[in-house]
Short mmCIF file of N, CA and C in Angstrom, two decimals:
data_model
loop_
_atom_site.label_atom_id
_atom_site.label_comp_id
_atom_site.label_asym_id
_atom_site.label_seq_id
_atom_site.Cartn_x
_atom_site.Cartn_y
_atom_site.Cartn_z
N MET E 1 2.31 38.14 -77.02
CA MET E 1 2.46 36.81 -77.72
C MET E 1 2.54 37.39 -79.14
N ILE E 2 1.52 38.57 -79.66
CA ILE E 2 1.41 39.17 -81.13
C ILE E 2 3.45 39.92 -80.87
N ASP E 3 3.09 40.65 -79.94
CA ASP E 3 4.47 41.45 -79.98
C ASP E 3 6.07 40.73 -80.23
N ALA E 4 5.81 39.19 -79.58
CA ALA E 4 6.82 37.99 -79.99
C ALA E 4 7.43 37.62 -81.41
N ILE E 5 5.87 37.41 -81.88
CA ILE E 5 5.92 37.07 -83.45
C ILE E 5 6.65 38.32 -84.33
N ILE E 6 5.78 39.70 -83.84
CA ILE E 6 6.23 40.95 -84.64
C ILE E 6 7.99 40.95 -84.53
N SER E 7 8.33 40.78 -83.49
CA SER E 7 9.71 40.91 -83.05
C SER E 7 10.39 39.90 -83.65
N TRP E 8 9.94 38.39 -83.96
CA TRP E 8 10.89 37.27 -84.55
C TRP E 8 10.79 37.74 -86.28
N ASP E 9 9.33 38.24 -86.61
CA ASP E 9 9.44 38.16 -88.13
C ASP E 9 10.34 39.37 -88.28
N ALA E 10 10.17 40.56 -88.00
CA ALA E 10 11.46 41.51 -88.19
C ALA E 10 12.98 40.92 -88.03
N SER E 11 13.01 40.19 -87.27
CA SER E 11 14.54 39.73 -86.60
C SER E 11 14.60 38.83 -88.04
N VAL E 12 14.11 37.84 -88.42
CA VAL E 12 14.37 37.25 -89.64
C VAL E 12 14.33 37.94 -90.74
N LEU E 13 13.82 38.73 -91.18
CA LEU E 13 14.01 39.76 -92.23
C LEU E 13 15.39 40.15 -92.23
N LEU E 14 15.77 41.30 -91.18
CA LEU E 14 17.08 41.69 -91.15
C LEU E 14 18.00 40.56 -91.32
N TYR E 15 17.99 39.23 -91.02
CA TYR E 15 19.21 38.20 -91.02
C TYR E 15 19.21 38.09 -92.25
N PHE E 16 17.96 37.83 -93.04
CA PHE E 16 18.35 37.45 -93.99
C PHE E 16 19.49 38.92 -95.01
N GLN E 17 19.05 39.69 -94.54
CA GLN E 17 19.83 40.99 -95.12
C GLN E 17 21.27 40.99 -94.84
N ASP E 18 21.20 41.21 -93.65
CA ASP E 18 22.50 41.09 -92.84
C ASP E 18 23.49 39.79 -93.11
N HIS E 19 23.05 38.89 -93.36
CA HIS E 19 24.03 37.66 -93.55
C HIS E 19 23.64 36.42 -94.36
N ILE E 20 22.50 37.01 -94.91
CA ILE E 20 22.41 35.99 -96.41
C ILE E 20 22.74 36.66 -97.47
N ARG E 21 21.68 37.74 -97.74
CA ARG E 21 22.32 38.76 -98.94
C ARG E 21 23.51 38.49 -99.54
N THR E 22 23.44 38.61 -100.97
CA THR E 22 25.16 38.97 -101.48
C THR E 22 24.98 39.08 -102.91
N ASP E 23 25.85 39.38 -103.34
CA ASP E 23 25.76 40.85 -104.73
C ASP E 23 25.71 38.96 -105.78
N TRP E 24 26.02 38.20 -105.59
CA TRP E 24 25.78 37.02 -106.61
C TRP E 24 24.13 36.36 -106.65
N LEU E 25 23.59 36.41 -105.47
CA LEU E 25 22.67 35.60 -105.06
C LEU E 25 21.24 36.53 -105.55
N ASP E 26 21.51 37.72 -105.31
CA ASP E 26 20.62 38.94 -105.56
C ASP E 26 19.42 38.84 -106.96
N PRO E 27 20.53 38.76 -108.04
CA PRO E 27 20.02 38.40 -108.95
C PRO E 27 18.83 36.95 -109.42
N ILE E 28 19.37 36.18 -108.69
CA ILE E 28 18.86 34.39 -108.69
C ILE E 28 17.41 34.90 -107.97
N MET E 29 17.58 35.60 -106.91
CA MET E 29 16.55 35.64 -105.93
C MET E 29 15.27 36.83 -106.29
N LYS E 30 15.78 37.71 -107.18
CA LYS E 30 14.59 38.83 -107.98
C LYS E 30 13.63 37.77 -109.14
N GLY E 31 14.94 36.68 -109.74
CA GLY E 31 14.11 36.08 -110.99
C GLY E 31 13.66 35.35 -110.14
N ILE E 32 13.48 34.73 -108.90
CA ILE E 32 12.80 33.64 -108.67
C ILE E 32 11.16 34.36 -108.17
N SER E 33 11.50 35.51 -107.57
CA SER E 33 10.47 36.44 -106.87
C SER E 33 9.58 36.72 -108.59
N LEU E 34 10.39 37.16 -109.21
CA LEU E 34 9.51 37.74 -110.54
C LEU E 34 8.64 36.41 -111.31
N ILE E 35 9.03 35.42 -111.18
CA ILE E 35 8.11 34.42 -112.08
C ILE E 35 7.09 34.40 -111.22
N GLY E 36 6.96 34.70 -109.92
CA GLY E 36 5.01 35.04 -109.50
C GLY E 36 4.13 36.08 -109.68
N TYR E 37 5.32 37.27 -110.74
CA TYR E 37 4.55 38.40 -110.83
C TYR E 37 2.95 38.31 -111.25
N LYS E 38 2.22 38.22 -110.73
CA LYS E 38 0.76 38.85 -110.79
C LYS E 38 -0.19 37.16 -111.18
N GLY E 39 0.73 36.13 -110.88
CA GLY E 39 0.23 34.67 -111.09
C GLY E 39 0.26 34.48 -112.24
N LEU E 40 0.89 35.15 -113.24
CA LEU E 40 1.14 35.40 -114.59
C LEU E 40 1.23 33.63 -115.13
N PHE E 41 2.55 33.41 -114.51
CA PHE E 41 3.02 32.32 -114.99
C PHE E 41 2.09 31.14 -114.67
N TRP E 42 1.45 30.92 -113.61
CA TRP E 42 0.86 30.08 -112.80
C TRP E 42 -0.66 29.68 -113.56
N ILE E 43 -1.05 31.21 -114.14
CA ILE E 43 -2.46 30.79 -115.02
C ILE E 43 -2.15 30.36 -116.84
N ALA E 44 -0.69 30.87 -117.11
CA ALA E 44 -0.43 30.05 -118.12
C ALA E 44 -0.56 28.57 -118.06
N LEU E 45 0.68 28.06 -116.90
CA LEU E 45 0.29 26.66 -116.64
C LEU E 45 -1.20 26.24 -116.32
N CYS E 46 -2.12 26.66 -116.40
CA CYS E 46 -3.82 26.43 -116.24
C CYS E 46 -4.21 26.18 -117.28
N TRP E 47 -4.01 27.17 -118.17
CA TRP E 47 -4.19 26.98 -119.81
C TRP E 47 -3.73 26.34 -120.75
N VAL E 48 -2.73 25.68 -120.11
CA VAL E 48 -1.91 24.97 -120.94
C VAL E 48 -2.08 23.46 -120.63
N LEU E 49 -2.72 23.32 -119.16
CA LEU E 49 -3.52 21.95 -119.11
C LEU E 49 -4.66 21.79 -119.06
N MET E 50 -5.42 22.64 -119.82
CA MET E 50 -6.72 22.34 -119.91
C MET E 50 -6.83 22.46 -121.15
N LEU E 51 -5.94 23.25 -122.20
CA LEU E 51 -6.04 22.86 -123.76
C LEU E 51 -5.65 21.77 -123.89
N ILE E 52 -5.01 20.73 -123.13
CA ILE E 52 -4.29 19.45 -123.36
C ILE E 52 -5.12 18.26 -123.03
N LYS E 53 -5.80 17.81 -124.17
CA LYS E 53 -6.95 16.99 -123.53
C LYS E 53 -6.79 16.24 -122.28
N LYS E 54 -5.49 15.35 -122.34
CA LYS E 54 -4.97 14.36 -121.28
C LYS E 54 -4.95 14.34 -119.99
N THR E 55 -4.70 15.91 -119.69
CA THR E 55 -4.58 16.76 -118.80
C THR E 55 -5.55 17.94 -118.23
N ARG E 56 -6.74 17.82 -119.14
CA ARG E 56 -7.63 18.64 -119.19
C ARG E 56 -8.58 18.77 -117.75
N TRP E 57 -8.75 17.76 -117.14
CA TRP E 57 -9.21 17.95 -115.52
C TRP E 57 -8.41 18.11 -114.36
N VAL E 58 -6.95 18.09 -115.04
CA VAL E 58 -6.17 18.03 -113.86
C VAL E 58 -5.90 19.98 -113.77
N GLY E 59 -6.51 20.14 -115.11
CA GLY E 59 -6.14 21.56 -115.03
C GLY E 59 -7.61 22.56 -114.72
N PHE E 60 -8.49 21.94 -114.60
CA PHE E 60 -9.75 22.06 -113.93
C PHE E 60 -9.25 22.40 -112.37
N TYR E 61 -8.62 20.94 -111.86
CA TYR E 61 -8.75 21.55 -110.83
C TYR E 61 -7.20 21.98 -110.12
N VAL E 62 -6.68 22.25 -110.81
CA VAL E 62 -5.89 23.04 -110.05
C VAL E 62 -5.89 25.23 -110.79
N SER E 63 -6.89 25.00 -112.08
CA SER E 63 -7.28 26.46 -111.86
C SER E 63 -8.59 26.69 -111.07
N ALA E 64 -9.28 25.94 -110.51
CA ALA E 64 -10.21 26.10 -109.54
C ALA E 64 -9.23 26.59 -108.27
N SER E 65 -8.21 25.56 -107.72
CA SER E 65 -7.64 26.09 -106.05
C SER E 65 -6.58 27.58 -106.67
N LEU E 66 -6.26 27.82 -107.88
CA LEU E 66 -5.53 29.24 -108.23
C LEU E 66 -6.74 30.29 -107.80
N LEU E 67 -7.51 30.08 -108.39
CA LEU E 67 -8.90 30.93 -107.98
C LEU E 67 -9.32 30.92 -107.08
N LEU E 68 -9.87 29.77 -106.56
CA LEU E 68 -10.35 30.09 -104.86
C LEU E 68 -9.37 30.44 -103.84
N SER E 69 -8.06 30.24 -104.37
CA SER E 69 -6.43 30.76 -103.55
C SER E 69 -6.79 32.49 -103.54
N PHE E 70 -6.89 32.67 -104.71
CA PHE E 70 -6.49 34.38 -105.23
C PHE E 70 -8.14 34.99 -104.57
N ILE E 71 -9.54 34.51 -104.28
CA ILE E 71 -10.43 34.95 -103.53
C ILE E 71 -10.25 34.63 -102.23
N VAL E 72 -9.72 33.79 -101.85
CA VAL E 72 -9.43 33.49 -100.19
C VAL E 72 -8.03 35.09 -100.16
N ASN E 73 -7.01 35.04 -100.23
CA ASN E 73 -5.95 35.87 -100.01
C ASN E 73 -5.94 36.70 -100.34
N ASN E 74 -6.07 37.34 -101.61
CA ASN E 74 -5.95 38.68 -102.47
C ASN E 74 -7.33 39.10 -102.16
N LEU E 75 -8.65 39.31 -102.34
CA LEU E 75 -9.44 39.67 -102.13
C LEU E 75 -10.16 39.64 -101.04
N ILE E 76 -9.65 38.73 -100.21
CA ILE E 76 -10.34 38.61 -98.82
C ILE E 76 -9.24 39.14 -97.50
N ILE E 77 -8.66 38.17 -97.46
CA ILE E 77 -7.56 37.97 -96.04
C ILE E 77 -6.88 39.93 -96.51
N LYS E 78 -5.99 39.66 -97.55
CA LYS E 78 -5.12 40.76 -97.86
C LYS E 78 -6.07 42.12 -97.34
N ASN E 79 -6.90 42.47 -97.81
CA ASN E 79 -8.24 43.56 -97.38
C ASN E 79 -8.20 43.72 -95.85
N LEU E 80 -8.47 41.99 -95.50
CA LEU E 80 -9.30 42.53 -93.89
C LEU E 80 -7.85 43.00 -93.37
N VAL E 81 -6.99 42.08 -93.21
CA VAL E 81 -5.88 42.08 -92.41
C VAL E 81 -5.10 43.90 -92.89
N GLY E 82 -4.76 43.84 -93.80
CA GLY E 82 -3.99 45.17 -94.56
C GLY E 82 -3.04 45.19 -93.75
N ARG E 83 -2.19 44.63 -94.04
CA ARG E 83 -0.51 44.64 -93.12
C ARG E 83 0.41 45.59 -94.21
N ILE E 84 0.85 46.37 -93.24
CA ILE E 84 2.11 47.03 -94.11
C ILE E 84 3.08 46.38 -94.29
N ARG E 85 3.67 46.71 -95.43
CA ARG E 85 4.88 45.74 -96.05
C ARG E 85 6.09 46.21 -95.10
N PRO E 86 6.59 45.06 -94.52
CA PRO E 86 8.16 45.36 -94.04
C PRO E 86 9.08 46.50 -94.23
N TYR E 87 9.13 46.73 -95.45
CA TYR E 87 10.50 47.56 -95.77
C TYR E 87 9.72 48.86 -95.37
N GLU E 88 8.73 48.97 -95.12
CA GLU E 88 8.15 50.39 -94.73
C GLU E 88 7.93 50.55 -92.97
N ILE E 89 8.24 49.32 -92.29
CA ILE E 89 8.06 49.99 -90.60
C ILE E 89 9.43 49.53 -90.23
N VAL E 90 9.78 48.32 -90.62
CA VAL E 90 11.24 47.77 -89.88
C VAL E 90 12.58 48.58 -90.23
N ASP E 91 12.71 48.71 -88.88
CA ASP E 91 14.17 49.81 -89.03
C ASP E 91 15.27 49.18 -89.54
N GLY E 92 15.76 49.72 -90.59
CA GLY E 92 17.19 49.11 -91.32
C GLY E 92 16.95 48.30 -92.29
N LEU E 93 16.00 48.06 -92.50
CA LEU E 93 15.19 47.11 -93.66
C LEU E 93 15.23 47.45 -95.10
N THR E 94 15.94 47.22 -96.09
CA THR E 94 16.03 47.67 -97.28
C THR E 94 15.50 46.56 -98.56
N ARG E 95 14.29 46.77 -99.18
CA ARG E 95 13.98 46.19 -100.52
C ARG E 95 14.94 46.24 -101.45
N ILE E 96 14.80 45.13 -102.53
CA ILE E 96 15.89 45.28 -103.60
C ILE E 96 15.06 44.89 -104.63
N VAL E 97 13.79 45.25 -104.27
CA VAL E 97 12.89 44.83 -105.77
C VAL E 97 12.05 46.34 -105.43
N ASP E 98 11.33 46.39 -106.62
CA ASP E 98 10.21 47.13 -106.69
C ASP E 98 9.50 47.70 -105.63
N ALA E 99 8.75 48.62 -104.95
CA ALA E 99 7.80 48.21 -104.10
C ALA E 99 6.56 47.90 -104.32
N GLU E 100 5.74 46.82 -103.51
CA GLU E 100 4.39 46.11 -103.26
C GLU E 100 3.45 47.77 -103.41
N LYS E 101 2.43 47.32 -103.96
CA LYS E 101 0.92 48.47 -103.60
C LYS E 101 0.24 47.91 -103.01
N ASP E 102 -0.24 46.40 -102.50
CA ASP E 102 -0.99 45.82 -101.96
C ASP E 102 -0.70 45.52 -100.78
N ALA E 103 -1.56 45.12 -99.54
CA ALA E 103 -1.12 44.21 -98.18
C ALA E 103 0.02 43.54 -98.38
N SER E 104 0.72 43.39 -97.54
CA SER E 104 1.61 42.38 -97.03
C SER E 104 1.07 40.47 -96.71
N PHE E 105 0.23 40.68 -95.61
CA PHE E 105 -0.68 39.38 -95.05
C PHE E 105 -1.38 39.24 -95.90
N PRO E 106 -1.65 37.89 -96.70
CA PRO E 106 -0.48 36.68 -96.55
C PRO E 106 -0.14 36.94 -97.98
N SER E 107 0.98 36.24 -98.23
CA SER E 107 2.05 36.51 -99.66
C SER E 107 0.89 35.79 -100.57
N GLY E 108 0.80 36.67 -101.62
CA GLY E 108 0.13 36.53 -102.69
C GLY E 108 1.29 35.42 -103.72
N HIS E 109 2.53 35.78 -104.02
CA HIS E 109 3.23 34.98 -104.48
C HIS E 109 3.35 34.02 -104.46
N VAL E 110 3.46 33.86 -103.08
CA VAL E 110 3.74 31.96 -102.33
C VAL E 110 2.56 31.38 -102.59
N ALA E 111 1.35 31.56 -102.25
CA ALA E 111 0.02 30.75 -102.42
C ALA E 111 -0.08 30.92 -103.47
N CYS E 112 0.19 31.41 -104.84
CA CYS E 112 0.06 31.30 -106.28
C CYS E 112 0.18 29.60 -106.38
N VAL E 113 1.59 29.30 -106.30
CA VAL E 113 2.60 28.34 -105.81
C VAL E 113 1.77 27.46 -105.17
N PHE E 114 1.59 27.85 -104.20
CA PHE E 114 1.06 26.65 -103.15
C PHE E 114 -0.39 26.25 -103.72
N ALA E 115 -1.33 26.98 -104.02
CA ALA E 115 -2.41 26.44 -104.79
C ALA E 115 -2.11 25.59 -105.94
N VAL E 116 -1.15 25.95 -107.02
CA VAL E 116 -1.07 24.84 -107.84
C VAL E 116 -0.25 23.97 -107.88
N GLY E 117 0.72 23.57 -106.51
CA GLY E 117 1.52 23.01 -106.01
C GLY E 117 0.74 21.27 -105.26
N MET E 118 -0.11 22.32 -104.70
CA MET E 118 -1.16 21.26 -104.17
C MET E 118 -2.23 20.84 -105.02
N GLY E 119 -2.30 21.50 -105.65
CA GLY E 119 -3.80 20.73 -107.02
C GLY E 119 -2.93 19.55 -107.76
N LEU E 120 -1.92 19.84 -108.09
CA LEU E 120 -1.14 18.87 -108.76
C LEU E 120 -0.98 17.88 -107.96
N LEU E 121 -0.76 17.91 -107.15
CA LEU E 121 -0.62 16.96 -105.81
C LEU E 121 -1.87 16.46 -105.72
N LEU E 122 -2.54 16.56 -106.11
CA LEU E 122 -4.25 16.00 -105.52
C LEU E 122 -4.70 15.37 -106.55
N ALA E 123 -4.45 16.59 -107.79
CA ALA E 123 -5.36 15.94 -109.03
C ALA E 123 -4.77 14.74 -109.83
N SER E 124 -3.31 15.18 -110.34
CA SER E 124 -2.54 14.16 -110.87
C SER E 124 -2.26 13.15 -110.35
N LYS E 125 -2.06 12.20 -111.42
CA LYS E 125 -1.33 10.90 -110.95
C LYS E 125 -0.20 10.90 -110.87
N LYS E 126 0.74 11.21 -111.43
CA LYS E 126 2.09 11.72 -111.15
C LYS E 126 2.37 12.49 -110.33
N LYS E 127 2.69 12.28 -109.19
CA LYS E 127 2.74 13.19 -107.77
C LYS E 127 3.83 14.28 -107.62
N ILE E 128 5.27 13.89 -108.58
CA ILE E 128 6.28 14.38 -108.73
C ILE E 128 6.06 15.84 -108.92
N TYR E 129 4.80 16.07 -110.17
CA TYR E 129 5.00 17.54 -110.55
C TYR E 129 4.52 17.86 -109.51
N GLY E 130 3.79 17.92 -108.69
CA GLY E 130 2.78 18.57 -107.33
C GLY E 130 4.32 19.15 -106.52
N ILE E 131 4.74 17.87 -106.17
CA ILE E 131 6.08 18.24 -105.28
C ILE E 131 7.24 19.16 -105.63
N LEU E 132 7.09 18.90 -106.94
CA LEU E 132 8.48 19.82 -107.66
C LEU E 132 7.80 21.41 -107.23
N VAL E 133 6.51 21.36 -107.64
CA VAL E 133 5.97 22.98 -107.80
C VAL E 133 6.01 23.11 -106.51
N LEU E 134 5.81 22.53 -104.77
CA LEU E 134 5.58 22.82 -103.83
C LEU E 134 7.03 22.93 -103.49
N CYS E 135 8.05 22.51 -103.86
CA CYS E 135 9.62 22.59 -103.61
C CYS E 135 9.86 24.00 -104.47
N PHE E 136 9.15 24.66 -105.08
CA PHE E 136 9.35 25.76 -105.71
C PHE E 136 8.82 26.79 -105.25
N GLY E 137 8.02 26.47 -104.40
CA GLY E 137 7.16 27.35 -103.67
C GLY E 137 7.75 27.87 -102.74
N VAL E 138 8.62 26.82 -101.78
CA VAL E 138 9.61 27.07 -100.65
C VAL E 138 10.12 28.01 -100.98
N LEU E 139 11.00 27.67 -102.25
CA LEU E 139 12.02 28.97 -102.69
C LEU E 139 11.20 30.41 -102.85
N MET E 140 10.18 29.94 -103.32
CA MET E 140 9.36 31.77 -103.63
C MET E 140 9.49 32.23 -102.24
N ALA E 141 9.18 31.59 -101.37
CA ALA E 141 8.99 32.19 -100.30
C ALA E 141 9.91 32.97 -99.41
N ILE E 142 11.06 31.77 -99.86
CA ILE E 142 12.29 32.50 -99.39
C ILE E 142 12.90 34.04 -99.95
N SER E 143 12.57 33.77 -101.13
CA SER E 143 13.00 34.76 -102.25
C SER E 143 11.94 35.97 -101.90
N ARG E 144 10.93 35.92 -101.05
CA ARG E 144 10.24 36.96 -101.29
C ARG E 144 10.06 37.68 -99.27
N MET E 145 11.03 36.79 -98.74
CA MET E 145 11.63 37.51 -97.65
C MET E 145 13.03 38.20 -98.20
N TYR E 146 14.13 37.37 -98.62
CA TYR E 146 15.16 37.69 -99.28
C TYR E 146 14.93 39.01 -99.58
N VAL E 147 13.99 39.07 -100.85
CA VAL E 147 14.35 40.59 -101.12
C VAL E 147 13.21 41.98 -100.16
N GLY E 148 12.66 41.48 -99.20
CA GLY E 148 12.25 42.32 -98.49
C GLY E 148 10.86 42.79 -98.47
N VAL E 149 10.00 42.11 -98.90
CA VAL E 149 8.90 42.72 -99.34
C VAL E 149 7.90 41.89 -98.64
N HIS E 150 8.21 40.81 -97.73
CA HIS E 150 7.29 40.17 -96.99
C HIS E 150 7.81 39.57 -95.55
N TYR E 151 7.01 39.27 -94.65
CA TYR E 151 7.30 38.68 -93.57
C TYR E 151 7.81 37.35 -93.66
N PRO E 152 8.02 36.72 -92.81
CA PRO E 152 8.22 34.92 -92.21
C PRO E 152 6.45 34.58 -92.01
N THR E 153 5.77 35.41 -91.47
CA THR E 153 4.42 34.86 -91.20
C THR E 153 3.48 35.18 -92.62
N ASP E 154 3.71 36.24 -93.31
CA ASP E 154 2.96 36.43 -94.44
C ASP E 154 3.25 34.93 -95.57
N VAL E 155 4.40 34.63 -95.25
CA VAL E 155 4.61 33.57 -96.95
C VAL E 155 4.08 32.37 -95.93
N ILE E 156 4.60 31.55 -94.86
CA ILE E 156 3.61 30.69 -93.62
C ILE E 156 2.19 30.98 -94.08
N ALA E 157 1.41 32.24 -93.94
CA ALA E 157 -0.40 32.13 -94.16
C ALA E 157 -0.13 32.04 -95.48
N GLY E 158 0.52 32.66 -96.32
CA GLY E 158 -0.09 31.92 -97.85
C GLY E 158 0.09 30.49 -98.38
N MET E 159 1.36 29.74 -97.47
CA MET E 159 1.38 28.24 -97.98
C MET E 159 -0.11 27.88 -97.34
N ILE E 160 0.01 27.87 -95.90
CA ILE E 160 -1.40 27.33 -95.60
C ILE E 160 -2.71 27.62 -96.24
N PHE E 161 -3.15 29.12 -96.11
CA PHE E 161 -4.20 29.39 -96.90
C PHE E 161 -4.54 28.44 -98.47
N ALA E 162 -3.52 29.09 -99.09
CA ALA E 162 -3.60 28.28 -100.58
C ALA E 162 -3.68 26.82 -100.39
N SER E 163 -3.12 26.05 -99.62
CA SER E 163 -3.19 24.76 -99.89
C SER E 163 -4.68 24.20 -99.41
N LEU E 164 -5.37 25.13 -98.23
CA LEU E 164 -6.65 24.97 -97.53
C LEU E 164 -7.84 25.03 -98.84
N ALA E 165 -7.43 26.12 -99.58
CA ALA E 165 -8.06 26.57 -100.70
C ALA E 165 -7.89 25.45 -101.65
N ALA E 166 -7.13 25.09 -101.94
CA ALA E 166 -6.58 23.74 -103.14
C ALA E 166 -7.84 22.41 -102.88
N VAL E 167 -7.45 22.17 -101.52
CA VAL E 167 -8.23 21.10 -100.88
C VAL E 167 -9.54 21.31 -101.33
N ALA E 168 -9.99 22.38 -100.79
CA ALA E 168 -11.81 22.72 -100.92
C ALA E 168 -11.78 22.39 -102.25
N ALA E 169 -11.31 23.32 -103.42
CA ALA E 169 -11.21 23.50 -104.58
C ALA E 169 -11.20 21.62 -105.16
N TYR E 170 -10.52 21.10 -104.69
CA TYR E 170 -10.56 19.66 -105.59
C TYR E 170 -12.04 19.08 -104.91
N PHE E 171 -12.54 19.41 -103.60
CA PHE E 171 -13.77 18.21 -103.88
C PHE E 171 -15.11 19.15 -104.69
N ILE E 172 -14.69 20.43 -104.43
CA ILE E 172 -15.54 21.20 -105.43
C ILE E 172 -15.45 20.40 -107.18
N VAL E 173 -14.33 20.57 -107.07
CA VAL E 173 -14.03 19.83 -108.80
C VAL E 173 -14.28 18.49 -109.14
N ARG E 174 -13.97 17.60 -107.80
CA ARG E 174 -14.24 16.37 -108.02
C ARG E 174 -15.80 15.74 -108.09
N ALA E 175 -16.56 16.73 -107.71
CA ALA E 175 -18.11 16.38 -107.61
C ALA E 175 -18.34 17.14 -108.75
N ILE E 176 -18.07 17.75 -109.42
CA ILE E 176 -18.71 17.99 -110.93
C ILE E 176 -17.67 17.00 -111.80
N GLU E 177 -16.75 16.85 -111.82
CA GLU E 177 -15.92 15.54 -112.72
C GLU E 177 -17.32 14.75 -112.52
N ARG E 178 -17.99 14.12 -111.39
CA ARG E 178 -18.55 13.00 -111.27
C ARG E 178 -19.68 12.97 -111.70
N LYS E 179 -20.13 14.48 -111.68
CA LYS E 179 -21.51 14.69 -112.68
C LYS E 179 -21.40 14.38 -113.74
N VAL E 180 -20.18 15.07 -114.39
CA VAL E 180 -20.31 15.15 -115.76
C VAL E 180 -20.10 13.72 -116.09
N GLN E 181 -19.44 13.14 -115.60
CA GLN E 181 -19.09 11.41 -116.00
C GLN E 181 -20.11 10.51 -116.05
N LYS E 182 -21.11 10.99 -114.91
CA LYS E 182 -22.53 10.02 -114.74
C LYS E 182 -23.23 10.78 -116.41
N ARG E 183 -23.53 11.80 -116.28
CA ARG E 183 -23.85 12.12 -117.38
C ARG E 183 -23.76 11.24 -118.82
N ARG E 184 -22.31 11.46 -118.53
CA ARG E 184 -21.79 10.97 -120.66
C ARG E 184 -22.11 9.23 -120.11
N GLU E 185 -22.20 8.74 -118.96
CA GLU E 185 -22.74 6.84 -119.11
C GLU E 185 -24.01 7.15 -119.76
N GLU E 186 -24.63 8.21 -118.65
CA GLU E 186 -26.29 7.84 -119.21
C GLU E 186 -26.67 8.33 -120.55
N LYS E 187 -25.86 8.77 -121.32
CA LYS E 187 -26.11 9.70 -122.89
C LYS E 187 -25.46 8.05 -123.59
N SER E 188 -24.20 7.42 -123.16
CA SER E 188 -23.62 6.47 -123.84
C SER E 188 -25.08 5.46 -123.62
N ASP E 189 -25.17 5.15 -122.21
CA ASP E 189 -26.32 3.71 -122.07
C ASP E 189 -27.83 4.30 -122.83
N ALA E 190 -28.06 5.43 -123.19
CA ALA E 190 -29.24 5.66 -123.59
C ALA E 190 -28.69 5.27 -125.30
N GLY E 191 -27.79 5.88 -125.78
CA GLY E 191 -27.45 5.59 -127.13
C GLY E 191 -27.48 4.43 -127.65
N SER E 192 -26.56 3.41 -126.83
CA SER E 192 -26.59 1.99 -127.16
C SER E 192 -28.26 1.36 -126.81
N MET E 193 -28.96 1.56 -126.02
CA MET E 193 -30.12 0.96 -126.18
C MET E 193 -31.00 1.28 -127.61
N MET E 194 -30.62 2.41 -127.95
CA MET E 194 -31.40 3.04 -129.33
C MET E 194 -30.74 2.29 -130.48
N VAL E 195 -29.84 1.24 -130.77
CA VAL E 195 -29.01 0.84 -131.74
C VAL E 195 -29.71 -0.10 -131.89
#
């Protein structure tokens, strides 16, 4: 079973390279892939959401999703699995971006997008924002395979683990938000009694 998955992983990447890569599509896919660099774009988005009073709690939810996903995916799973990048072992596969220094499984780029997208989907009243980010996450997943730095199972695992982390973060932050609101109500009630 594992051999079949490994073979499928490699064949998908070689299919991308031999049948989908084109000169005009290369810069687009490189650009999409670059947006995920070290999660900087998504971290900035979290900060913006937290700075705006109207979206502050959504920002907390999304930040918690991103942080928990980073811990699970990048600090724990990547180090436990230690999967070698596909361009290092798949015969005939060439990458079209710089070499990556960390392990391949799961995809950190894809995990970032899915953590933010699921965080927005769960916490925001306007679900369209979460849906749009998740759609971009699918593009990110395709780009990471297209440029030759991740296996399909890497990006699928990134999607799944980040989504689970976002759900866990949602319940954690929701519990904190309820406690904060309860304290505010108690202070407000105490203040009105003193008047």
